Amino acid sequence: MESTRKMMMGQTQSQTNGNQSLFLQTHSVAIRLWHWLTFLVISFIVLTVLLASTLFSPRQNIPEVQNKLAGKGIVIDNNQAFSVTHIFDDKLWDLHKLLGYGLSFLLLARIGIELTQPTDEKLKSKLKNALNLSKQNGWNKKEAKHYLIVKFSYTLFYLLILYMVLSGLSLAFGRDLGLSRDTNHLIKEIHGFGQYLIYAFIFFHLSGVILADIGKSRGIVSGMINGGK
């Protein structure tokens, strides 16, 4: 309670003196490092999915392989061509799997950071603070509610990452776990659906950050680089 009250008082004073946005906060080194590593890992994961479904799609490249070999006097059927094109697809998915392991590690690291952070840096404290601010008189109600929604969206993002990690690991170790083909197919569908939720979060997060940085919350991006101090 005391740390939350101090954090609220500090934000109130900051807003009064400089009309500063609620979104301009300090960030520990651990949070900043985790944020950018997670950004890179998720970006590469998304890239592997996009490449596997477009440029390196096995079925789409079958005609190209057949045409190239036909120019050398070699004629192969679709199944033979598919076995060639699938090699590069497999390599991409192997990379996708390794990046998934990295994301699993980052999720565990985020839990560790949450447990060792100062009280005012913990997500739980920030959520509680956001809820209290949205109920107080004298605050910009619209911004306070927006601030609360953003903080809750971060919680949903962590749950989404957990959802993707668990489903991804189930696919990676499904055979070792003795999962049936039907169960494995269901998990694959669930995992595939989750990617669209990730895309949606990335879109809204980047859009919100850009709009905030060119608006009232100028410096929000650099704050995640230098700590916002």
PDB file of C-alpha atoms in Angstrom:
ATOM      1  CA  MET A   1       0.000   0.000   0.000  1.00  0.00           C
ATOM      2  CA  GLU A   2       2.743   2.451   0.936  1.00  0.00           C
ATOM      3  CA  SER A   3       4.710   1.897  -2.293  1.00  0.00           C
ATOM      4  CA  THR A   4       1.548   2.225  -4.374  1.00  0.00           C
ATOM      5  CA  ARG A   5       0.622   5.457  -2.587  1.00  0.00           C
ATOM      6  CA  LYS A   6       4.116   6.868  -3.172  1.00  0.00           C
ATOM      7  CA  MET A   7       3.966   5.916  -6.841  1.00  0.00           C
ATOM      8  CA  MET A   8       0.583   7.608  -7.215  1.00  0.00           C
ATOM      9  CA  MET A   9       1.822  10.717  -5.405  1.00  0.00           C
ATOM     10  CA  GLY A  10       4.889  10.831  -7.643  1.00  0.00           C
ATOM     11  CA  GLN A  11       2.799  10.565 -10.775  1.00  0.00           C
ATOM     12  CA  THR A  12       0.366  13.169  -9.506  1.00  0.00           C
ATOM     13  CA  GLN A  13       3.206  15.595  -8.798  1.00  0.00           C
ATOM     14  CA  SER A  14       4.788  14.901 -12.184  1.00  0.00           C
ATOM     15  CA  GLN A  15       1.534  15.491 -13.998  1.00  0.00           C
ATOM     16  CA  THR A  16       0.854  18.675 -12.061  1.00  0.00           C
ATOM     17  CA  ASN A  17       4.300  20.151 -12.659  1.00  0.00           C
ATOM     18  CA  GLY A  18       4.814  19.144 -16.266  1.00  0.00           C
ATOM     19  CA  ASN A  19       1.401  17.967 -17.434  1.00  0.00           C
ATOM     20  CA  GLN A  20       3.164  14.688 -18.079  1.00  0.00           C
ATOM     21  CA  SER A  21       1.431  11.638 -19.496  1.00  0.00           C
ATOM     22  CA  LEU A  22       0.732   8.647 -17.267  1.00  0.00           C
ATOM     23  CA  PHE A  23       2.526   6.483 -19.817  1.00  0.00           C
ATOM     24  CA  LEU A  24       5.921   8.115 -19.233  1.00  0.00           C
ATOM     25  CA  GLN A  25       7.469   5.877 -16.595  1.00  0.00           C
ATOM     26  CA  THR A  26      10.847   4.558 -15.554  1.00  0.00           C
ATOM     27  CA  HIS A  27      11.878   1.045 -16.575  1.00  0.00           C
ATOM     28  CA  SER A  28      14.535  -1.147 -14.987  1.00  0.00           C
ATOM     29  CA  VAL A  29      17.434  -2.540 -17.013  1.00  0.00           C
ATOM     30  CA  ALA A  30      15.981  -6.033 -16.683  1.00  0.00           C
ATOM     31  CA  ILE A  31      12.607  -4.988 -18.122  1.00  0.00           C
ATOM     32  CA  ARG A  32      14.207  -3.069 -20.996  1.00  0.00           C
ATOM     33  CA  LEU A  33      16.519  -5.943 -21.900  1.00  0.00           C
ATOM     34  CA  TRP A  34      13.630  -8.425 -21.730  1.00  0.00           C
ATOM     35  CA  HIS A  35      11.405  -6.173 -23.840  1.00  0.00           C
ATOM     36  CA  TRP A  36      13.863  -5.831 -26.726  1.00  0.00           C
ATOM     37  CA  LEU A  37      14.956  -9.476 -26.677  1.00  0.00           C
ATOM     38  CA  THR A  38      11.309 -10.537 -26.773  1.00  0.00           C
ATOM     39  CA  PHE A  39      10.674  -8.087 -29.603  1.00  0.00           C
ATOM     40  CA  LEU A  40      13.517  -9.618 -31.636  1.00  0.00           C
ATOM     41  CA  VAL A  41      12.552 -13.230 -30.950  1.00  0.00           C
ATOM     42  CA  ILE A  42       8.875 -12.689 -31.794  1.00  0.00           C
ATOM     43  CA  SER A  43       9.832 -10.739 -34.917  1.00  0.00           C
ATOM     44  CA  PHE A  44      11.983 -13.619 -36.173  1.00  0.00           C
ATOM     45  CA  ILE A  45       9.290 -16.153 -35.260  1.00  0.00           C
ATOM     46  CA  VAL A  46       6.763 -14.203 -37.323  1.00  0.00           C
ATOM     47  CA  LEU A  47       9.302 -13.952 -40.157  1.00  0.00           C
ATOM     48  CA  THR A  48       9.798 -17.733 -40.261  1.00  0.00           C
ATOM     49  CA  VAL A  49       6.026 -18.235 -40.494  1.00  0.00           C
ATOM     50  CA  LEU A  50       5.679 -15.695 -43.298  1.00  0.00           C
ATOM     51  CA  LEU A  51       8.592 -17.161 -45.281  1.00  0.00           C
ATOM     52  CA  ALA A  52       7.356 -20.729 -44.809  1.00  0.00           C
ATOM     53  CA  SER A  53       3.900 -19.818 -46.090  1.00  0.00           C
ATOM     54  CA  THR A  54       5.090 -17.697 -49.026  1.00  0.00           C
ATOM     55  CA  LEU A  55       8.571 -17.850 -50.605  1.00  0.00           C
ATOM     56  CA  PHE A  56       9.440 -21.296 -49.228  1.00  0.00           C
ATOM     57  CA  SER A  57       5.999 -22.889 -49.440  1.00  0.00           C
ATOM     58  CA  PRO A  58       6.723 -26.459 -50.648  1.00  0.00           C
ATOM     59  CA  ARG A  59       3.659 -26.861 -52.845  1.00  0.00           C
ATOM     60  CA  GLN A  60       4.001 -23.451 -54.463  1.00  0.00           C
ATOM     61  CA  ASN A  61       7.608 -24.202 -55.444  1.00  0.00           C
ATOM     62  CA  ILE A  62       6.885 -27.577 -57.047  1.00  0.00           C
ATOM     63  CA  PRO A  63       6.433 -26.152 -60.584  1.00  0.00           C
ATOM     64  CA  GLU A  64       9.643 -24.122 -60.300  1.00  0.00           C
ATOM     65  CA  VAL A  65      11.695 -27.179 -59.305  1.00  0.00           C
ATOM     66  CA  GLN A  66      10.151 -29.236 -62.117  1.00  0.00           C
ATOM     67  CA  ASN A  67      10.848 -26.508 -64.679  1.00  0.00           C
ATOM     68  CA  LYS A  68      14.461 -26.077 -63.563  1.00  0.00           C
ATOM     69  CA  LEU A  69      15.144 -29.813 -63.771  1.00  0.00           C
ATOM     70  CA  ALA A  70      13.263 -30.111 -67.060  1.00  0.00           C
ATOM     71  CA  GLY A  71      15.722 -27.584 -68.485  1.00  0.00           C
ATOM     72  CA  LYS A  72      18.470 -30.076 -67.582  1.00  0.00           C
ATOM     73  CA  GLY A  73      16.601 -32.943 -69.194  1.00  0.00           C
ATOM     74  CA  ILE A  74      15.340 -34.376 -65.886  1.00  0.00           C
ATOM     75  CA  VAL A  75      11.631 -35.050 -65.486  1.00  0.00           C
ATOM     76  CA  ILE A  76      10.182 -35.594 -61.989  1.00  0.00           C
ATOM     77  CA  ASP A  77       6.620 -35.917 -60.713  1.00  0.00           C
ATOM     78  CA  ASN A  78       4.937 -33.755 -58.052  1.00  0.00           C
ATOM     79  CA  ASN A  79       5.845 -36.090 -55.175  1.00  0.00           C
ATOM     80  CA  GLN A  80       9.518 -36.071 -56.107  1.00  0.00           C
ATOM     81  CA  ALA A  81       9.525 -32.296 -56.497  1.00  0.00           C
ATOM     82  CA  PHE A  82       7.743 -31.935 -53.154  1.00  0.00           C
ATOM     83  CA  SER A  83      10.468 -33.903 -51.383  1.00  0.00           C
ATOM     84  CA  VAL A  84      12.992 -31.344 -52.684  1.00  0.00           C
ATOM     85  CA  THR A  85      11.014 -28.200 -51.884  1.00  0.00           C
ATOM     86  CA  HIS A  86      10.151 -29.516 -48.435  1.00  0.00           C
ATOM     87  CA  ILE A  87      13.820 -29.485 -47.374  1.00  0.00           C
ATOM     88  CA  PHE A  88      13.930 -25.703 -47.077  1.00  0.00           C
ATOM     89  CA  ASP A  89      10.539 -25.611 -45.373  1.00  0.00           C
ATOM     90  CA  ASP A  90      11.841 -28.079 -42.776  1.00  0.00           C
ATOM     91  CA  LYS A  91      14.875 -25.901 -42.134  1.00  0.00           C
ATOM     92  CA  LEU A  92      12.633 -22.890 -41.521  1.00  0.00           C
ATOM     93  CA  TRP A  93      10.447 -24.803 -39.090  1.00  0.00           C
ATOM     94  CA  ASP A  94      13.539 -26.085 -37.269  1.00  0.00           C
ATOM     95  CA  LEU A  95      14.567 -22.453 -36.822  1.00  0.00           C
ATOM     96  CA  HIS A  96      11.009 -21.620 -35.759  1.00  0.00           C
ATOM     97  CA  LYS A  97      11.229 -24.346 -33.118  1.00  0.00           C
ATOM     98  CA  LEU A  98      14.547 -23.020 -31.763  1.00  0.00           C
ATOM     99  CA  LEU A  99      13.104 -19.516 -31.548  1.00  0.00           C
ATOM    100  CA  GLY A 100      10.131 -20.991 -29.719  1.00  0.00           C
ATOM    101  CA  TYR A 101      12.489 -22.446 -27.127  1.00  0.00           C
ATOM    102  CA  GLY A 102      14.006 -18.977 -26.797  1.00  0.00           C
ATOM    103  CA  LEU A 103      10.563 -17.489 -26.219  1.00  0.00           C
ATOM    104  CA  SER A 104       9.890 -20.132 -23.564  1.00  0.00           C
ATOM    105  CA  PHE A 105      13.071 -19.079 -21.778  1.00  0.00           C
ATOM    106  CA  LEU A 106      12.088 -15.412 -22.019  1.00  0.00           C
ATOM    107  CA  LEU A 107       8.697 -16.187 -20.483  1.00  0.00           C
ATOM    108  CA  LEU A 108      10.391 -17.871 -17.530  1.00  0.00           C
ATOM    109  CA  ALA A 109      12.788 -14.916 -17.305  1.00  0.00           C
ATOM    110  CA  ARG A 110       9.831 -12.506 -17.179  1.00  0.00           C
ATOM    111  CA  ILE A 111       8.353 -14.427 -14.266  1.00  0.00           C
ATOM    112  CA  GLY A 112      11.714 -14.238 -12.503  1.00  0.00           C
ATOM    113  CA  ILE A 113      11.950 -10.500 -13.183  1.00  0.00           C
ATOM    114  CA  GLU A 114       8.467  -9.976 -11.786  1.00  0.00           C
ATOM    115  CA  LEU A 115       9.394 -11.769  -8.582  1.00  0.00           C
ATOM    116  CA  THR A 116      12.643  -9.827  -8.069  1.00  0.00           C
ATOM    117  CA  GLN A 117      11.578  -6.348  -9.243  1.00  0.00           C
ATOM    118  CA  PRO A 118      11.131  -3.462  -6.791  1.00  0.00           C
ATOM    119  CA  THR A 119       7.495  -3.244  -5.705  1.00  0.00           C
ATOM    120  CA  ASP A 120       6.700  -0.179  -7.817  1.00  0.00           C
ATOM    121  CA  GLU A 121       8.076  -1.936 -10.927  1.00  0.00           C
ATOM    122  CA  LYS A 122       5.964  -5.077 -10.531  1.00  0.00           C
ATOM    123  CA  LEU A 123       3.120  -5.577 -12.987  1.00  0.00           C
ATOM    124  CA  LYS A 124       0.758  -6.297 -10.108  1.00  0.00           C
ATOM    125  CA  SER A 125       1.516  -2.907  -8.542  1.00  0.00           C
ATOM    126  CA  LYS A 126       1.135  -1.088 -11.852  1.00  0.00           C
ATOM    127  CA  LEU A 127      -2.225  -2.748 -12.481  1.00  0.00           C
ATOM    128  CA  LYS A 128      -3.425  -1.811  -9.002  1.00  0.00           C
ATOM    129  CA  ASN A 129      -2.149   1.723  -9.462  1.00  0.00           C
ATOM    130  CA  ALA A 130      -3.893   2.017 -12.840  1.00  0.00           C
ATOM    131  CA  LEU A 131      -7.172   0.836 -11.327  1.00  0.00           C
ATOM    132  CA  ASN A 132      -6.889   3.332  -8.451  1.00  0.00           C
ATOM    133  CA  LEU A 133      -6.079   6.215 -10.788  1.00  0.00           C
ATOM    134  CA  SER A 134      -9.120   5.484 -12.950  1.00  0.00           C
ATOM    135  CA  LYS A 135     -11.336   5.853  -9.879  1.00  0.00           C
ATOM    136  CA  GLN A 136      -9.832   9.073  -8.526  1.00  0.00           C
ATOM    137  CA  ASN A 137     -11.306  12.526  -9.057  1.00  0.00           C
ATOM    138  CA  GLY A 138      -9.120  15.215 -10.599  1.00  0.00           C
ATOM    139  CA  TRP A 139      -7.505  12.942 -13.137  1.00  0.00           C
ATOM    140  CA  ASN A 140      -8.108  13.001 -16.852  1.00  0.00           C
ATOM    141  CA  LYS A 141     -10.647  10.190 -16.830  1.00  0.00           C
ATOM    142  CA  LYS A 142     -10.163   9.347 -20.492  1.00  0.00           C
ATOM    143  CA  GLU A 143      -6.392   8.985 -20.129  1.00  0.00           C
ATOM    144  CA  ALA A 144      -6.723   7.107 -16.830  1.00  0.00           C
ATOM    145  CA  LYS A 145      -9.079   4.556 -18.413  1.00  0.00           C
ATOM    146  CA  HIS A 146      -6.809   4.271 -21.442  1.00  0.00           C
ATOM    147  CA  TYR A 147      -3.860   3.698 -19.104  1.00  0.00           C
ATOM    148  CA  LEU A 148      -5.807   0.957 -17.294  1.00  0.00           C
ATOM    149  CA  ILE A 149      -6.739  -0.772 -20.565  1.00  0.00           C
ATOM    150  CA  VAL A 150      -3.109  -0.722 -21.735  1.00  0.00           C
ATOM    151  CA  LYS A 151      -1.864  -2.241 -18.481  1.00  0.00           C
ATOM    152  CA  PHE A 152      -4.457  -5.015 -18.665  1.00  0.00           C
ATOM    153  CA  SER A 153      -3.543  -5.630 -22.308  1.00  0.00           C
ATOM    154  CA  TYR A 154       0.021  -6.367 -21.174  1.00  0.00           C
ATOM    155  CA  THR A 155      -1.345  -9.004 -18.812  1.00  0.00           C
ATOM    156  CA  LEU A 156      -3.323 -10.540 -21.684  1.00  0.00           C
ATOM    157  CA  PHE A 157      -0.170 -10.474 -23.805  1.00  0.00           C
ATOM    158  CA  TYR A 158       1.750 -12.492 -21.209  1.00  0.00           C
ATOM    159  CA  LEU A 159      -1.112 -15.000 -21.087  1.00  0.00           C
ATOM    160  CA  LEU A 160      -1.071 -15.164 -24.880  1.00  0.00           C
ATOM    161  CA  ILE A 161       2.663 -15.877 -24.858  1.00  0.00           C
ATOM    162  CA  LEU A 162       2.045 -18.640 -22.288  1.00  0.00           C
ATOM    163  CA  TYR A 163      -0.674 -20.035 -24.561  1.00  0.00           C
ATOM    164  CA  MET A 164       1.676 -20.055 -27.560  1.00  0.00           C
ATOM    165  CA  VAL A 165       4.598 -21.504 -25.602  1.00  0.00           C
ATOM    166  CA  LEU A 166       2.569 -24.372 -24.127  1.00  0.00           C
ATOM    167  CA  SER A 167       0.927 -25.267 -27.429  1.00  0.00           C
ATOM    168  CA  GLY A 168       4.258 -24.959 -29.254  1.00  0.00           C
ATOM    169  CA  LEU A 169       6.078 -27.190 -26.785  1.00  0.00           C
ATOM    170  CA  SER A 170       3.250 -29.722 -27.036  1.00  0.00           C
ATOM    171  CA  LEU A 171       3.805 -29.838 -30.800  1.00  0.00           C
ATOM    172  CA  ALA A 172       7.576 -30.088 -30.418  1.00  0.00           C
ATOM    173  CA  PHE A 173       7.399 -32.954 -27.908  1.00  0.00           C
ATOM    174  CA  GLY A 174       4.050 -34.447 -28.929  1.00  0.00           C
ATOM    175  CA  ARG A 175       5.608 -37.703 -30.056  1.00  0.00           C
ATOM    176  CA  ASP A 176       7.575 -38.062 -26.815  1.00  0.00           C
ATOM    177  CA  LEU A 177       4.402 -37.313 -24.856  1.00  0.00           C
ATOM    178  CA  GLY A 178       2.515 -39.999 -26.742  1.00  0.00           C
ATOM    179  CA  LEU A 179      -0.079 -37.627 -28.175  1.00  0.00           C
ATOM    180  CA  SER A 180      -2.374 -39.060 -30.824  1.00  0.00           C
ATOM    181  CA  ARG A 181      -2.466 -37.701 -34.366  1.00  0.00           C
ATOM    182  CA  ASP A 182      -5.893 -36.139 -33.758  1.00  0.00           C
ATOM    183  CA  THR A 183      -4.711 -34.467 -30.563  1.00  0.00           C
ATOM    184  CA  ASN A 184      -1.590 -33.202 -32.296  1.00  0.00           C
ATOM    185  CA  HIS A 185      -3.711 -31.809 -35.144  1.00  0.00           C
ATOM    186  CA  LEU A 186      -5.997 -30.025 -32.665  1.00  0.00           C
ATOM    187  CA  ILE A 187      -3.030 -28.465 -30.873  1.00  0.00           C
ATOM    188  CA  LYS A 188      -1.615 -27.377 -34.222  1.00  0.00           C
ATOM    189  CA  GLU A 189      -4.915 -25.649 -35.043  1.00  0.00           C
ATOM    190  CA  ILE A 190      -4.934 -23.955 -31.632  1.00  0.00           C
ATOM    191  CA  HIS A 191      -1.327 -22.846 -32.051  1.00  0.00           C
ATOM    192  CA  GLY A 192      -2.037 -21.565 -35.543  1.00  0.00           C
ATOM    193  CA  PHE A 193      -5.012 -19.528 -34.348  1.00  0.00           C
ATOM    194  CA  GLY A 194      -2.858 -17.938 -31.653  1.00  0.00           C
ATOM    195  CA  GLN A 195      -0.557 -16.417 -34.254  1.00  0.00           C
ATOM    196  CA  TYR A 196      -3.361 -14.131 -35.421  1.00  0.00           C
ATOM    197  CA  LEU A 197      -3.847 -12.901 -31.864  1.00  0.00           C
ATOM    198  CA  ILE A 198      -0.113 -12.166 -31.756  1.00  0.00           C
ATOM    199  CA  TYR A 199      -0.356 -10.223 -35.023  1.00  0.00           C
ATOM    200  CA  ALA A 200      -3.296  -8.233 -33.652  1.00  0.00           C
ATOM    201  CA  PHE A 201      -1.436  -7.346 -30.461  1.00  0.00           C
ATOM    202  CA  ILE A 202       1.682  -6.312 -32.394  1.00  0.00           C
ATOM    203  CA  PHE A 203      -0.394  -4.081 -34.677  1.00  0.00           C
ATOM    204  CA  PHE A 204      -2.283  -2.332 -31.872  1.00  0.00           C
ATOM    205  CA  HIS A 205       0.800  -2.079 -29.652  1.00  0.00           C
ATOM    206  CA  LEU A 206       2.996  -0.518 -32.337  1.00  0.00           C
ATOM    207  CA  SER A 207       0.188   1.781 -33.482  1.00  0.00           C
ATOM    208  CA  GLY A 208      -0.481   2.903 -29.921  1.00  0.00           C
ATOM    209  CA  VAL A 209       3.184   3.496 -29.132  1.00  0.00           C
ATOM    210  CA  ILE A 210       3.758   5.497 -32.311  1.00  0.00           C
ATOM    211  CA  LEU A 211       0.659   7.650 -31.740  1.00  0.00           C
ATOM    212  CA  ALA A 212       1.649   8.169 -28.097  1.00  0.00           C
ATOM    213  CA  ASP A 213       5.216   9.135 -28.976  1.00  0.00           C
ATOM    214  CA  ILE A 214       4.134  11.774 -31.498  1.00  0.00           C
ATOM    215  CA  GLY A 215       1.453  13.001 -29.118  1.00  0.00           C
ATOM    216  CA  LYS A 216       1.309  13.722 -25.405  1.00  0.00           C
ATOM    217  CA  SER A 217       3.612  10.861 -24.417  1.00  0.00           C
ATOM    218  CA  ARG A 218       6.625  12.014 -26.430  1.00  0.00           C
ATOM    219  CA  GLY A 219       9.670  10.029 -25.337  1.00  0.00           C
ATOM    220  CA  ILE A 220       7.831   6.795 -24.542  1.00  0.00           C
ATOM    221  CA  VAL A 221       9.946   4.822 -27.037  1.00  0.00           C
ATOM    222  CA  SER A 222      13.294   6.267 -25.880  1.00  0.00           C
ATOM    223  CA  GLY A 223      12.156   5.567 -22.313  1.00  0.00           C
ATOM    224  CA  MET A 224      12.209   1.855 -23.090  1.00  0.00           C
ATOM    225  CA  ILE A 225      15.805   2.328 -24.273  1.00  0.00           C
ATOM    226  CA  ASN A 226      17.321   4.629 -21.642  1.00  0.00           C
ATOM    227  CA  GLY A 227      14.983   3.788 -18.770  1.00  0.00           C
ATOM    228  CA  GLY A 228      12.895   6.932 -18.947  1.00  0.00           C
ATOM    229  CA  LYS A 229      15.017   8.749 -16.379  1.00  0.00           C
TER     230      LYS A 229
END
